[in-house]
Amino acid sequence: MKTNPSPHAHPEEKQTPKHFILKLYVAGQSPKSIKAIANIQKICRENLHGRYELEVIDLYERPELAQADQIVALPTLIRKLPPPLRRIIGDLSDTERVLVGLDIEKA
Amino acid sequence: MVKPKQHAKTNQSAGLQKSPTGITGLDQITGGGLPRGRPTLICGGAGCGKTLLAMEFLVHGATRFNEPGVFMSFEETARDLTQNVASLGFDLNDLVAHKQIVLDFVYIERSELEANGEYDLEGLFIRLGAAIDAIGAKRVVLDTIETLFSGLPDPIILRAELRRLFRWLKERGVTAIITGERGDGTLTRQGLEEYVSDCVIVLDHRVSEQTSSRRLRVVKYRGSTHGTNEYPFLINADGISVLPVTALGLKHTVSEERISSGVARLDAMLDGRGYYRGSSVLISGTAGTGKSSLAAHFADAACRRGERALYFSFEESPDQIIRNMRSIGIDLQPWVKAGLLQIHAHRPSSAGLETHLAMKHKLISAFKPQVVIMDPLNSFVIGDNEIEVKAMLIRLVDFLKTEQITGLFTNLAPGGNPVEQTEVAISSLIDTWLLLRDIDSGGERNRGLSILKSRGMPHSNQIREFLLTDHGVELRDVYVGPEGVLTGSARLTKEAENEAAKLIRNQEVELRQIELERKRTTLEAQIAMLRAEFAVQEIASIKIIGQETAEKAQLAQGRVDMGVSRKVDAMPNKQKKSDPQ
């Protein structure tokens, strides 16, 4: 169990570094929103050099997207790519767990 | 439906506005509907009809009260919901297309979700707000919002957010229904009743003795009076209907009209005119004494009068009833075809008592019969639920009486028990009680009918023998004599004996008459003879008397003549006197 995944995962990730498409839904300028935006931007900058797209959406401005993207809680970060779809809710203050949650190799 | 609306309006002035649900009965219980602009909690166990009730509230709002609505589902997809309610005749797709209803399925997959730091439910607020604004919704349903607790972490945040949500709903002025699953010892699993405190309705789906019944109860309705009982409700092809059927007191008007029982001789026993219209009739008897046959006669008679009859059978299927009744010469088929007779067959165990009552209530209200037959009552008694059965029957009888419907019930009396004691102790509800009994004698069983009671009419106190012939029920006088009550062939034998005895007596009388005649003739002859004899004697006597008289006269004459001839008799005396002068 311990030996098997690591040799497999290791060469794969090195060969084709994954491209990340992330969406962050926030609610206007609330403290949680501002924190979340700052946190994710920092994580992406530091760990995903140039291989990510981050879209920050203010749900107040585009409420129609809530239904399509199944938004209930805010802030919500959605990892559209690579699959599978992942969601993280909250202000993303725990960087380590965000990295694990999004399955990002720490740089 | 007009009434509750008016009711709501009168309440308006008192402060509390109400939103009619459009659900039969519920608006009556709540005095006009749910509190307008406030959230209402509807809770109950799985499968008790929460979603359906909420959906009906929304659909009726959109179609009948011009109040568009948002249905936010946390459990079922929009497609499932649409399909589920399509069976009730609600076309959600159409309503959605016409912007009458918004369906939103909130999907939270715990496995693809993770929490990191603080969050709130602002997303849900925005989403719901957008949906409300899109169609100008006045009604909102959240079904079942407690699902959030299993989907999202941190219950403390959730609780605070839900509290905020309900407050927000109030501020938006929408009439909301929040559904909740029943929890252990609490109305809802997450204790939503603490937050939603304006109106709480509990739905219940109870199973006792392996049959289920649905009930609804308004636990709380702040600022309004409401019925507090548990009311049975039905879910069928027309959706939910709640039946506020409780004893309304004994205020029903009574009719003087009499209707035939369908058996002429029985009518004769009942003061010559049959049952009272609107009365309740009980026919009780042991197995195979002809209870159903009498019931069929009654149904037949009603249809003949052009009235509608509703026949509830709890043991036989409609086809079986029709076939069996045909064998005694009652053809019910034409009445069924003509739409005058409806036969509904249910197993008593197919549903709970309340559900049965509700079903009957509904069928009776829809068919509007003049005559209702239930055959037999006691099949409802399963285990020791007699009290409930009685309560159900009281309500049913009460309902029938207020509607001026004549009810005829049969009751199978267990053999051995005193027949007068019905298993379902409902005798006090019954106006006319016919008793059918087996008379077991002379190696055969025969049926006897008597009237145990019949309120408000003089009735026969005689037992009649009850015959099932190929042209229906026939009642015969039973032979009551020194040998006891005779029925069947014993009665026939006795009748034959009587006939013979009568013949002999008749002959004797005839003989005596002849004798008398003979005596008279003889006597008359004798009299004639004596008369003739007497006449002869009379003539002879008269003759003798005549002769005697004539002789006497002659003799006297002769003496005078002789004197004359002697010239002495008178003259000598005169001469003698004058001589001395």
XYZ file of C-alpha atoms in Angstrom, chain A residues 27 32 59-60 63 66-67 70-75 85-94 97-98 101, chain B residues 103-108 111-124 126-127 130 148 152-153:
52
model
C -19.917 37.161 -1.381
C -14.289 35.954 4.736
C -22.128 35.725 -6.340
C -23.969 38.951 -5.589
C -26.429 34.943 -8.677
C -25.218 29.575 -7.981
C -27.642 26.979 -9.275
C -24.375 24.163 -6.755
C -23.214 26.921 -4.447
C -24.618 26.875 -0.951
C -21.844 27.960 1.323
C -19.526 30.868 0.723
C -16.681 31.160 0.074
C -14.302 17.878 -9.087
C -13.373 19.134 -5.666
C -14.879 21.781 -3.439
C -13.422 23.507 -0.459
C -15.618 25.775 1.585
C -14.354 28.367 4.011
C -11.795 31.130 3.968
C -8.933 28.746 3.076
C -6.872 29.837 6.065
C -5.200 26.432 6.474
C -5.004 21.430 3.987
C -5.847 23.436 0.885
C -7.503 19.103 -0.672
C -37.489 24.284 -8.927
C -34.015 24.269 -7.514
C -32.242 21.135 -6.495
C -29.501 21.804 -3.990
C -26.954 19.067 -4.259
C -24.260 18.632 -1.692
C -17.242 13.254 -0.525
C -16.165 15.993 -2.895
C -16.420 18.685 -0.275
C -14.081 19.781 2.400
C -14.124 22.614 4.858
C -11.280 24.955 5.440
C -11.842 27.865 7.722
C -14.980 29.833 8.324
C -17.885 29.780 5.929
C -21.491 30.889 5.837
C -24.619 30.070 3.860
C -24.690 33.330 2.004
C -24.577 31.307 -1.210
C -27.909 29.735 -0.336
C -28.257 34.621 -2.771
C -29.471 31.599 -4.659
C -32.400 35.213 -7.004
C -27.380 20.402 5.073
C -21.783 20.476 5.479
C -19.397 20.406 8.400
